Every structure is written in structure tokens, then in C-alpha cells.
Amino acid sequence: MNRKFSLFIFILAFIFQTSNGQGIGIGEWREHLPYKQTRSITSGGNIIYCATPYSLMYYNLDDYTLKRLSRVEGLNDMGISRIGFNEDENTLVIAYENTNIDIVKDNVIINMADIYNSTAITPEEKSIYNLMFIDRFAYLLCGFGIVVIDLDKVEVLDTWYIGPDGSHLKVFGLTCDDTFFYAATEEGIYYAERNDPNLAYFGAWSKDFSLPSPNAVYNHIAYNNGVLFANKYSPEWSNDSIFLRKDNQWLYDSELFINNDVYSLKVLDNQLYVVQVYSVRVVDANLNLANVIWTYYDADCNPRDVTLLKNSLWIADDKTGMVNQEGYQKYRPYYPNGPLNADVFDMSVEDENLWIAPGGRNLSWGNVWKRASTSYFVENEWGSISASSPGAEGLDTLRDILCIAVNPYFSTQVFAGSWAES
């Protein structure tokens, strides 16, 4: 095989930072997880909750503390898909990708594995894409339909199979007005009367054929001030389309909504927040573009979800943790200390200093093309080096760091080997 194998040397004494962090006791565990890649955010009481794929962090505005919540502290799974806070029940709902659910109520974590353990659902259908609350009920949007949970009793109340003839249908989003539920699915948008006593019966649901593409995949939906918004998913890069229904007519406004990948449609404080791949667009109740966030001014904008607390915007960002908009053109990121990512292919320890190679290769010994980087745990503090680090610009041509070694005679000198140079 013709493979390039590159070696490079880091001299890193100048970037080590001391830390007064405390160690852990005998028999105790401590997690070392990345917290900059976040995907879902919510608020309740005076606390902001933000989910990574691996765990949670939460920021308390009463005492300004940032804490973690992972399997070490009692969560029952990993792979968080979505979180939401129900004010009526003072309850945090954590939905995992595999349909496992944790309910955090009165500081107690209650696991609900009803969907996860169900034999009526195929493994391919076991996904939770989003959730919505009405009063004490949580509506989980799943790979087979809609599951309704009574948060007061902490039990599954009902399951709605809304596809034709009761077939299983992927439901990605749900919203409602005073009269109807509207579900965004893999085969268009379905609607049903909210006061129908038998919403579990597929005959209660009808398909909206008035859409320009009635059979397309719609993965986000929201309602605000008499207007219904729906995002039509496109497998092509940056080509999602948001349609709005006003006065019983579906419209497309290319100036208000640009085509781009959409991660969330959320109505907060009577405004629609459109979370796209590189921006957050805010549309007011009169369908005017009120704001667009393109950058945090010292970091790129990669938003995935948003929430409001006391009129302050909080963003779950894919690269910057959770970001608070503190004022005009002023943003502040929050995240606990941790490695750059969760990838570990090789490790080296010397003088209690840990270094990680996060690269990889496929089963044919070919490249997986992970950008060159490394994380290190020195004096109880995590740091990282990537192509954006000062003095490490040469890393931008390297891929797949497979091996790493600390010089046993000079522990601030580290050698790392890459699998390819591009």
C-alpha cells in the first residue's frame, strides 16, 4: 500500500496552564467528556440546560455555577437527542437517540425505558427526533409515531400511529394552534383536531395536500400568530426550504427565509427563531426579519438550538458550547473543561501528563480524514492543539493522528504520527 506517514514534534511547555483543580478520591469516578459540541438547549426556573451528544451541562443564574450531569452523576444513557423543560411540572426531559428517556424531577432521575424495551417497534424505528409540551404532557416525536407522556404520573399515556392505515411513520416535529395538531413527517404534513378523543386512531389524522410538495420530508414545524411554518428537508447541502401558511395558503418567501440546512424552528416570546447551519434568523409576529446572528465576533457561528431566559438568548453551538448573547454584538461562551472531542485512537502518559491521538483508519487501513488535532490533560486541566492554535498552522495539511508519545526525559516534548498529508 502506498501510504504517507508523517511525523511532527510539538514543543509545548509554553502553552501549559496550571490549575488548582482537585483530584478524585479512591473509588470515585470522574468523566472526561467534550462540552463544546452541543445540540439541544432549554431553560427552566433560573437554570439553562444544554446537551452534548454525551452528557449535560447546566448553568445556574442564581449562583453563577456551571455543572455537569453525565452517567457518573446518574444519567442512564448516552447519545442525547433532545432535551426540554416542562414548567408546569418543573421537570427536565432527556430523550436519547435510542428512545431511552430520563425524567429529572425534584432532583431525582427517573428512567423511562418503555419505548426502548418495546417489541412492537423495530430497531430501525427506535429514534426520538424532538419533543413538545402542552400542560403536564410531553409529546415525543419518534421514528414510528408520537408518544404522549404524563409527566405528573411519569408514565406513557398514549401512542399515536398516524400513518395511512395505522402504519408507522417518522414524525420529526409537532406543533398546534387552538384547533389542530400539525405533524411534520417523512411523508408530508398531517393534521388532526386537538379535541378529538381518539388521536391514537389513524383516521383522526389527515394529510395536507395543499402543500407545494405534499409528499416531501418535512422535519421542522412551528406556529406563531396565525401563521404555520414548515421546513422541507433536502438531502442536498444547504437547500432546505421553509414554507409558511397564512390565510389558508402556503407561501414561500425567499427574502425572509434563505435556503439552508435548518436545525430548529422555535417560537420564543412571540418570535420565530430559525436555527440554520451558520446563522440564527429571528422573525417577528408580523413576518419581519428582526435579527440575524452570523458570528460571535471572536468565533464562528454554528448554532443547533436556542432558548430564552429573562429575555436573554442562549444558543447551543456545535463548536463553541452554549453561547449567551449578553448584549449588542456581545457573546459569551460557557462550557466545562474537557478534551477537544471524544475520539481516542492512542494515548501516552508521562509524569501524570496524558496526551491523546484522536485519529483513525478504516477496516482497509485507509484514511477516515479526521483533521489533525490532539488533546492533553496536564495538571488537572484539559487543553488542545489544532490547526487554529498559535504556532500549529502546519497541522491544517495533516489528517488522522494515529500515534502519540511523550518524551520520557522531557515531558513537554510530544511526538505524534499522522496517517496522511493532504
CSV table of C-alpha atoms in Angstrom, one decimal:
chain,number,residue,atom,x,y,z
A,1,MET,CA,0.0,0.0,0.0
A,2,ASN,CA,1.2,3.5,-0.8
A,3,ARG,CA,0.6,5.4,2.4
A,4,LYS,CA,2.1,8.6,3.6
A,5,PHE,CA,3.2,8.5,7.2
A,6,SER,CA,4.2,11.9,8.6
A,7,LEU,CA,5.8,12.7,12.0
A,8,PHE,CA,5.9,16.1,13.6
A,9,ILE,CA,7.0,17.4,17.0
A,10,PHE,CA,5.2,19.7,19.4
A,11,ILE,CA,7.3,21.7,21.9
A,12,LEU,CA,4.5,22.7,24.3
A,13,ALA,CA,5.9,24.0,27.5
A,14,PHE,CA,4.8,27.5,26.7
A,15,ILE,CA,1.1,26.5,26.5
A,16,PHE,CA,0.8,24.5,29.7
A,17,GLN,CA,-1.6,26.2,32.2
A,18,THR,CA,-1.5,25.5,35.9
A,19,SER,CA,-4.8,24.5,37.6
A,20,ASN,CA,-5.9,24.3,41.2
A,21,GLY,CA,-8.4,21.6,40.3
A,22,GLN,CA,-9.0,19.0,42.9
A,23,GLY,CA,-8.3,15.3,42.3
A,24,ILE,CA,-10.8,12.5,43.0
A,25,GLY,CA,-11.0,10.2,45.9
A,26,ILE,CA,-10.3,6.4,46.0
A,27,GLY,CA,-13.2,4.6,44.5
A,28,GLU,CA,-14.7,7.7,42.8
A,29,TRP,CA,-15.1,8.2,39.1
A,30,ARG,CA,-14.7,11.3,37.0
A,31,GLU,CA,-15.8,11.8,33.4
A,32,HIS,CA,-13.6,13.4,30.8
A,33,LEU,CA,-16.0,14.4,28.0
A,34,PRO,CA,-16.0,17.2,25.4
A,35,TYR,CA,-18.5,20.0,26.0
A,36,LYS,CA,-18.0,22.4,23.1
A,37,GLN,CA,-20.2,20.3,20.7
A,38,THR,CA,-23.8,21.0,21.8
A,39,ARG,CA,-27.0,20.1,20.1
A,40,SER,CA,-30.0,21.0,22.4
A,41,ILE,CA,-30.8,23.7,24.9
A,42,THR,CA,-33.7,24.6,27.2
A,43,SER,CA,-34.3,26.7,30.3
A,44,GLY,CA,-36.4,26.2,33.5
A,45,GLY,CA,-36.6,28.2,36.7
A,46,ASN,CA,-33.3,30.1,36.6
A,47,ILE,CA,-31.2,27.4,35.0
A,48,ILE,CA,-30.0,26.9,31.5
A,49,TYR,CA,-29.6,23.2,30.5
A,50,CYS,CA,-27.5,22.3,27.4
A,51,ALA,CA,-27.0,18.8,26.0
A,52,THR,CA,-24.0,17.4,24.1
A,53,PRO,CA,-24.2,14.0,22.5
A,54,TYR,CA,-22.6,12.6,25.6
A,55,SER,CA,-23.9,14.4,28.6
A,56,LEU,CA,-25.4,17.6,30.0
A,57,MET,CA,-24.2,20.9,31.5
A,58,TYR,CA,-26.3,23.4,33.3
A,59,TYR,CA,-25.7,27.0,34.3
A,60,ASN,CA,-27.4,28.4,37.4
A,61,LEU,CA,-28.1,32.1,37.2
A,62,ASP,CA,-28.7,32.3,41.0
A,63,ASP,CA,-25.2,31.4,42.0
A,64,TYR,CA,-23.4,31.6,38.5
A,65,THR,CA,-22.2,28.0,38.7
A,66,LEU,CA,-21.6,25.7,35.7
A,67,LYS,CA,-22.1,22.0,36.5
A,68,ARG,CA,-22.1,18.7,34.6
A,69,LEU,CA,-24.6,15.9,34.5
A,70,SER,CA,-23.5,12.6,33.0
A,71,ARG,CA,-23.7,8.9,33.7
A,72,VAL,CA,-21.3,9.4,36.5
A,73,GLU,CA,-23.9,11.6,38.2
A,74,GLY,CA,-26.8,9.3,37.5
A,75,LEU,CA,-27.9,9.6,33.8
A,76,ASN,CA,-28.9,6.3,32.4
A,77,ASP,CA,-27.6,6.5,28.8
A,78,MET,CA,-25.5,8.4,26.3
A,79,GLY,CA,-26.4,9.8,22.9
A,80,ILE,CA,-28.8,12.6,23.8
A,81,SER,CA,-31.1,13.6,21.0
A,82,ARG,CA,-33.2,16.4,22.6
A,83,ILE,CA,-33.9,18.0,26.0
A,84,GLY,CA,-36.8,20.1,27.1
A,85,PHE,CA,-38.1,21.6,30.4
A,86,ASN,CA,-41.8,21.5,31.4
A,87,GLU,CA,-42.6,24.5,33.6
A,88,ASP,CA,-45.9,23.1,34.7
A,89,GLU,CA,-44.3,20.0,36.3
A,90,ASN,CA,-40.9,21.6,37.0
A,91,THR,CA,-39.4,18.7,35.1
A,92,LEU,CA,-36.5,18.2,32.7
A,93,VAL,CA,-37.0,15.6,30.0
A,94,ILE,CA,-33.9,14.0,28.4
A,95,ALA,CA,-34.6,12.0,25.2
A,96,TYR,CA,-31.8,9.7,23.9
A,97,GLU,CA,-31.3,8.7,20.3
A,98,ASN,CA,-32.1,5.1,21.1
A,99,THR,CA,-35.5,6.1,22.6
A,100,ASN,CA,-34.4,5.7,26.2
A,101,ILE,CA,-35.7,8.6,28.4
A,102,ASP,CA,-34.6,10.2,31.7
A,103,ILE,CA,-37.0,12.4,33.7
A,104,VAL,CA,-35.3,14.7,36.1
A,105,LYS,CA,-37.9,15.8,38.7
A,106,ASP,CA,-37.3,17.1,42.2
A,107,ASN,CA,-33.6,16.4,41.8
A,108,VAL,CA,-34.3,12.7,41.2
A,109,ILE,CA,-33.5,11.0,37.9
A,110,ILE,CA,-36.2,8.6,36.8
A,111,ASN,CA,-35.6,6.3,33.9
A,112,MET,CA,-38.4,5.5,31.4
A,113,ALA,CA,-37.3,2.7,29.1
A,114,ASP,CA,-40.8,1.8,27.9
A,115,ILE,CA,-40.1,2.7,24.2
A,116,TYR,CA,-36.6,1.4,24.4
A,117,ASN,CA,-37.8,-2.0,25.6
A,118,SER,CA,-40.9,-2.2,23.3
A,119,THR,CA,-41.0,-5.2,21.0
A,120,ALA,CA,-43.7,-3.5,18.8
A,121,ILE,CA,-41.1,-1.2,17.3
A,122,THR,CA,-38.3,-2.3,15.0
A,123,PRO,CA,-34.7,-1.3,16.0
A,124,GLU,CA,-34.6,1.0,12.9
A,125,GLU,CA,-37.6,2.9,14.2
A,126,LYS,CA,-36.2,3.5,17.7
A,127,SER,CA,-35.4,7.2,17.4
A,128,ILE,CA,-36.6,10.3,19.1
A,129,TYR,CA,-36.2,13.4,17.0
A,130,ASN,CA,-37.8,16.1,19.0
A,131,LEU,CA,-40.3,16.8,21.8
A,132,MET,CA,-43.1,19.3,22.7
A,133,PHE,CA,-45.0,20.1,25.8
A,134,ILE,CA,-48.7,21.0,26.5
A,135,ASP,CA,-49.6,21.4,30.1
A,136,ARG,CA,-48.3,18.4,32.0
A,137,PHE,CA,-47.9,16.3,28.9
A,138,ALA,CA,-44.8,15.6,26.8
A,139,TYR,CA,-45.1,14.7,23.2
A,140,LEU,CA,-42.2,12.7,21.8
A,141,LEU,CA,-41.7,12.7,18.1
A,142,CYS,CA,-40.3,9.3,17.2
A,143,GLY,CA,-39.3,7.1,14.3
A,144,PHE,CA,-42.7,5.3,14.3
A,145,GLY,CA,-45.2,8.0,15.5
A,146,ILE,CA,-45.9,10.1,18.6
A,147,VAL,CA,-45.7,9.0,22.2
A,148,VAL,CA,-47.5,11.0,24.9
A,149,ILE,CA,-46.1,11.0,28.4
A,150,ASP,CA,-48.0,12.2,31.5
A,151,LEU,CA,-45.2,13.9,33.5
A,152,ASP,CA,-47.3,14.1,36.6
A,153,LYS,CA,-47.6,10.3,36.8
A,154,VAL,CA,-44.4,9.7,34.9
A,155,GLU,CA,-46.0,7.2,32.6
A,156,VAL,CA,-46.7,6.6,28.9
A,157,LEU,CA,-50.3,7.8,28.4
A,158,ASP,CA,-50.8,7.0,24.7
A,159,THR,CA,-49.1,6.2,21.4
A,160,TRP,CA,-50.3,7.7,18.1
A,161,TYR,CA,-49.6,5.8,14.8
A,162,ILE,CA,-50.7,8.5,12.4
A,163,GLY,CA,-49.6,6.9,9.0
A,164,PRO,CA,-52.1,5.5,6.4
A,165,ASP,CA,-54.0,2.5,7.9
A,166,GLY,CA,-52.2,3.0,11.2
A,167,SER,CA,-48.7,2.4,9.6
A,168,HIS,CA,-45.6,3.6,11.4
A,169,LEU,CA,-44.4,7.0,10.2
A,170,LYS,CA,-41.3,9.0,11.2
A,171,VAL,CA,-42.6,12.1,12.9
A,172,PHE,CA,-39.9,14.8,13.2
A,173,GLY,CA,-41.9,17.8,14.6
A,174,LEU,CA,-45.2,18.7,16.2
A,175,THR,CA,-47.0,22.0,16.8
A,176,CYS,CA,-50.5,23.2,17.4
A,177,ASP,CA,-52.9,26.1,17.2
A,178,ASP,CA,-56.2,26.4,19.2
A,179,THR,CA,-57.9,23.9,16.9
A,180,PHE,CA,-55.4,21.5,15.3
A,181,PHE,CA,-52.2,19.5,15.8
A,182,TYR,CA,-49.8,19.6,12.9
A,183,ALA,CA,-47.1,16.9,12.5
A,184,ALA,CA,-44.1,17.2,10.2
A,185,THR,CA,-43.3,13.7,8.9
A,186,GLU,CA,-41.2,11.8,6.4
A,187,GLU,CA,-44.2,11.8,4.0
A,188,GLY,CA,-45.6,15.4,4.3
A,189,ILE,CA,-47.6,17.2,7.0
A,190,TYR,CA,-50.5,15.6,8.8
A,191,TYR,CA,-53.1,17.4,11.0
A,192,ALA,CA,-55.8,16.4,13.5
A,193,GLU,CA,-58.3,18.2,15.7
A,194,ARG,CA,-56.9,18.7,19.2
A,195,ASN,CA,-60.2,17.8,20.9
A,196,ASP,CA,-60.6,14.5,19.1
A,197,PRO,CA,-61.0,11.9,21.8
A,198,ASN,CA,-59.1,9.2,19.8
A,199,LEU,CA,-56.0,10.7,18.3
A,200,ALA,CA,-54.3,7.3,18.5
A,201,TYR,CA,-56.6,6.3,15.6
A,202,PHE,CA,-55.1,7.0,12.3
A,203,GLY,CA,-58.4,8.0,10.9
A,204,ALA,CA,-58.3,11.1,13.1
A,205,TRP,CA,-55.4,12.4,11.0
A,206,SER,CA,-55.5,13.9,7.5
A,207,LYS,CA,-52.7,14.7,5.1
A,208,ASP,CA,-52.3,18.3,3.9
A,209,PHE,CA,-52.3,18.0,0.1
A,210,SER,CA,-52.3,21.8,-0.4
A,211,LEU,CA,-48.5,22.0,0.1
A,212,PRO,CA,-46.4,22.6,-3.0
A,213,SER,CA,-44.7,19.2,-2.3
A,214,PRO,CA,-47.2,17.3,-0.2
A,215,ASN,CA,-45.2,14.0,-0.1
A,216,ALA,CA,-41.8,15.6,0.7
A,217,VAL,CA,-39.9,15.2,4.0
A,218,TYR,CA,-40.8,18.0,6.5
A,219,ASN,CA,-38.6,17.9,9.6
A,220,HIS,CA,-39.4,21.0,11.5
A,221,ILE,CA,-42.7,22.8,12.1
A,222,ALA,CA,-43.9,25.8,14.2
A,223,TYR,CA,-46.9,28.0,14.7
A,224,ASN,CA,-47.0,31.7,15.7
A,225,ASN,CA,-49.6,34.4,15.5
A,226,GLY,CA,-51.8,32.7,13.0
A,227,VAL,CA,-49.0,31.5,10.7
A,228,LEU,CA,-47.8,27.9,10.3
A,229,PHE,CA,-44.2,27.4,9.3
A,230,ALA,CA,-42.8,24.1,7.9
A,231,ASN,CA,-39.3,23.2,6.8
A,232,LYS,CA,-39.0,21.0,3.7
A,233,TYR,CA,-35.8,18.9,4.1
A,234,SER,CA,-33.4,18.5,1.2
A,235,PRO,CA,-30.6,15.9,1.1
A,236,GLU,CA,-28.6,18.4,-0.9
A,237,TRP,CA,-26.2,20.7,1.0
A,238,SER,CA,-27.8,24.0,2.2
A,239,ASN,CA,-31.0,23.5,0.3
A,240,ASP,CA,-33.8,23.2,2.9
A,241,SER,CA,-36.9,25.4,2.2
A,242,ILE,CA,-39.2,27.0,4.8
A,243,PHE,CA,-42.8,27.5,3.7
A,244,LEU,CA,-45.4,29.4,5.6
A,245,ARG,CA,-49.2,29.1,5.6
A,246,LYS,CA,-51.1,32.3,6.0
A,247,ASP,CA,-54.8,32.8,5.4
A,248,ASN,CA,-55.0,29.1,4.4
A,249,GLN,CA,-52.5,29.5,1.6
A,250,TRP,CA,-48.9,28.1,1.6
A,251,LEU,CA,-46.3,30.6,0.5
A,252,TYR,CA,-42.6,30.8,0.0
A,253,ASP,CA,-40.7,34.0,0.9
A,254,SER,CA,-37.2,33.8,-0.5
A,255,GLU,CA,-36.2,37.1,1.2
A,256,LEU,CA,-37.4,36.2,4.6
A,257,PHE,CA,-36.2,32.6,4.5
A,258,ILE,CA,-33.0,31.7,2.7
A,259,ASN,CA,-32.4,28.1,1.6
A,260,ASN,CA,-30.1,26.5,4.1
A,261,ASP,CA,-29.8,23.5,6.4
A,262,VAL,CA,-32.3,24.0,9.2
A,263,TYR,CA,-31.7,22.5,12.7
A,264,SER,CA,-34.6,24.0,14.6
A,265,LEU,CA,-37.8,26.2,14.3
A,266,LYS,CA,-38.7,27.6,17.7
A,267,VAL,CA,-41.2,30.1,18.8
A,268,LEU,CA,-40.0,32.1,21.8
A,269,ASP,CA,-41.5,35.2,23.2
A,270,ASN,CA,-43.8,35.5,20.2
A,271,GLN,CA,-40.9,35.4,17.7
A,272,LEU,CA,-39.8,32.6,15.4
A,273,TYR,CA,-36.2,31.5,15.7
A,274,VAL,CA,-34.8,29.8,12.6
A,275,VAL,CA,-31.7,27.9,13.5
A,276,GLN,CA,-29.7,27.2,10.4
A,277,VAL,CA,-26.2,25.8,9.8
A,278,TYR,CA,-24.3,29.1,10.1
A,279,SER,CA,-26.9,31.6,11.5
A,280,VAL,CA,-29.9,32.3,13.7
A,281,ARG,CA,-32.7,34.3,12.0
A,282,VAL,CA,-35.3,35.9,14.1
A,283,VAL,CA,-38.7,36.6,12.5
A,284,ASP,CA,-41.2,38.7,14.5
A,285,ALA,CA,-45.0,38.2,14.7
A,286,ASN,CA,-45.6,40.5,11.7
A,287,LEU,CA,-43.3,38.4,9.5
A,288,ASN,CA,-40.5,41.0,9.6
A,289,LEU,CA,-36.8,39.9,9.9
A,290,ALA,CA,-35.9,41.2,13.3
A,291,ASN,CA,-32.4,40.0,13.6
A,292,VAL,CA,-29.7,37.7,12.1
A,293,ILE,CA,-26.8,36.3,14.1
A,294,TRP,CA,-24.0,35.3,11.7
A,295,THR,CA,-21.0,35.5,14.1
A,296,TYR,CA,-20.0,35.7,17.7
A,297,TYR,CA,-17.3,38.2,16.6
A,298,ASP,CA,-14.4,36.1,18.1
A,299,ALA,CA,-15.8,32.7,16.9
A,300,ASP,CA,-17.8,31.3,14.0
A,301,CYS,CA,-21.5,30.7,14.5
A,302,ASN,CA,-22.5,27.0,14.2
A,303,PRO,CA,-25.9,27.0,16.1
A,304,ARG,CA,-28.1,23.9,16.6
A,305,ASP,CA,-30.8,25.1,19.1
A,306,VAL,CA,-31.8,28.2,21.1
A,307,THR,CA,-33.8,29.2,24.2
A,308,LEU,CA,-34.6,32.3,26.1
A,309,LEU,CA,-34.3,33.1,29.8
A,310,LYS,CA,-35.3,36.5,31.1
A,311,ASN,CA,-35.2,37.9,27.5
A,312,SER,CA,-31.6,36.8,27.1
A,313,LEU,CA,-30.8,34.5,24.2
A,314,TRP,CA,-28.8,31.3,24.7
A,315,ILE,CA,-27.5,29.2,21.8
A,316,ALA,CA,-26.4,25.6,21.7
A,317,ASP,CA,-23.5,25.7,19.3
A,318,ASP,CA,-21.8,22.8,17.6
A,319,LYS,CA,-18.2,24.1,18.3
A,320,THR,CA,-18.4,26.8,21.0
A,321,GLY,CA,-20.5,25.2,23.8
A,322,MET,CA,-23.5,27.2,24.9
A,323,VAL,CA,-23.3,30.8,24.0
A,324,ASN,CA,-25.2,33.7,25.7
A,325,GLN,CA,-26.0,36.9,23.9
A,326,GLU,CA,-25.2,39.4,26.6
A,327,GLY,CA,-25.8,42.5,24.6
A,328,TYR,CA,-25.5,44.0,21.2
A,329,GLN,CA,-22.6,42.3,19.4
A,330,LYS,CA,-21.5,40.7,22.7
A,331,TYR,CA,-21.5,37.0,23.2
A,332,ARG,CA,-20.1,34.8,25.9
A,333,PRO,CA,-19.4,31.0,25.6
A,334,TYR,CA,-19.9,28.6,28.5
A,335,TYR,CA,-18.6,25.0,28.8
A,336,PRO,CA,-16.8,22.9,31.4
A,337,ASN,CA,-13.2,22.0,30.8
A,338,GLY,CA,-12.8,18.9,28.7
A,339,PRO,CA,-11.0,17.4,25.7
A,340,LEU,CA,-11.5,18.7,22.2
A,341,ASN,CA,-13.6,15.7,21.1
A,342,ALA,CA,-14.5,12.2,22.2
A,343,ASP,CA,-12.2,10.4,19.7
A,344,VAL,CA,-9.4,8.3,21.2
A,345,PHE,CA,-7.2,6.1,19.0
A,346,ASP,CA,-3.9,6.2,21.0
A,347,MET,CA,-2.8,7.6,24.4
A,348,SER,CA,0.5,8.4,26.0
A,349,VAL,CA,1.1,9.2,29.7
A,350,GLU,CA,4.3,10.5,31.3
A,351,ASP,CA,4.7,12.3,34.6
A,352,GLU,CA,0.9,12.1,35.0
A,353,ASN,CA,0.5,14.1,31.8
A,354,LEU,CA,-1.9,12.4,29.3
A,355,TRP,CA,-1.9,13.0,25.6
A,356,ILE,CA,-4.5,11.7,23.1
A,357,ALA,CA,-4.4,10.9,19.4
A,358,PRO,CA,-7.9,11.2,18.1
A,359,GLY,CA,-7.4,9.9,14.5
A,360,GLY,CA,-8.4,6.6,13.0
A,361,ARG,CA,-8.4,4.4,9.9
A,362,ASN,CA,-11.0,2.2,8.3
A,363,LEU,CA,-11.0,-1.6,8.1
A,364,SER,CA,-9.0,-1.5,4.8
A,365,TRP,CA,-6.3,0.6,6.6
A,366,GLY,CA,-7.5,3.6,4.6
A,367,ASN,CA,-7.9,7.2,5.8
A,368,VAL,CA,-11.0,8.5,7.6
A,369,TRP,CA,-9.7,12.0,7.1
A,370,LYS,CA,-10.1,13.4,10.6
A,371,ARG,CA,-8.4,16.8,10.9
A,372,ALA,CA,-5.2,16.7,12.8
A,373,SER,CA,-5.5,17.6,16.5
A,374,THR,CA,-4.6,16.4,19.9
A,375,SER,CA,-5.9,16.9,23.5
A,376,TYR,CA,-3.8,16.8,26.6
A,377,PHE,CA,-4.6,16.6,30.4
A,378,VAL,CA,-1.9,18.4,32.3
A,379,GLU,CA,-2.1,19.4,36.0
A,380,ASN,CA,-5.8,18.6,36.2
A,381,GLU,CA,-6.6,20.8,33.2
A,382,TRP,CA,-7.6,19.9,29.6
A,383,GLY,CA,-6.1,21.7,26.7
A,384,SER,CA,-5.9,21.0,22.9
A,385,ILE,CA,-3.9,21.8,19.8
A,386,SER,CA,-5.4,22.1,16.3
A,387,ALA,CA,-4.6,23.9,13.2
A,388,SER,CA,-6.1,27.1,14.7
A,389,SER,CA,-3.7,27.0,17.7
A,390,PRO,CA,-0.9,29.6,17.7
A,391,GLY,CA,2.2,28.1,16.1
A,392,ALA,CA,0.5,25.0,14.8
A,393,GLU,CA,-0.7,26.2,11.5
A,394,GLY,CA,1.1,23.4,9.7
A,395,LEU,CA,-1.4,20.9,11.1
A,396,ASP,CA,-4.0,22.0,8.6
A,397,THR,CA,-2.4,19.7,5.9
A,398,LEU,CA,-2.4,16.6,8.2
A,399,ARG,CA,-5.1,14.1,8.7
A,400,ASP,CA,-5.7,11.1,11.1
A,401,ILE,CA,-3.3,11.4,14.0
A,402,LEU,CA,-2.8,7.7,14.9
A,403,CYS,CA,0.0,7.6,17.4
A,404,ILE,CA,1.4,9.8,20.1
A,405,ALA,CA,4.3,9.6,22.5
A,406,VAL,CA,5.6,11.9,25.3
A,407,ASN,CA,9.4,12.2,25.6
A,408,PRO,CA,10.1,10.4,28.9
A,409,TYR,CA,13.1,12.6,29.5
A,410,PHE,CA,11.5,15.9,28.5
A,411,SER,CA,7.7,15.6,29.2
A,412,THR,CA,6.8,18.9,27.4
A,413,GLN,CA,8.1,17.4,24.1
A,414,VAL,CA,5.5,15.3,22.3
A,415,PHE,CA,5.7,13.3,19.1
A,416,ALA,CA,2.7,12.5,17.0
A,417,GLY,CA,2.3,10.5,13.8
A,418,SER,CA,-0.3,11.1,11.1
A,419,TRP,CA,-1.7,8.7,8.5
A,420,ALA,CA,-1.9,11.2,5.7
A,421,GLU,CA,-0.9,14.6,4.5
A,422,SER,CA,-3.3,16.4,2.2
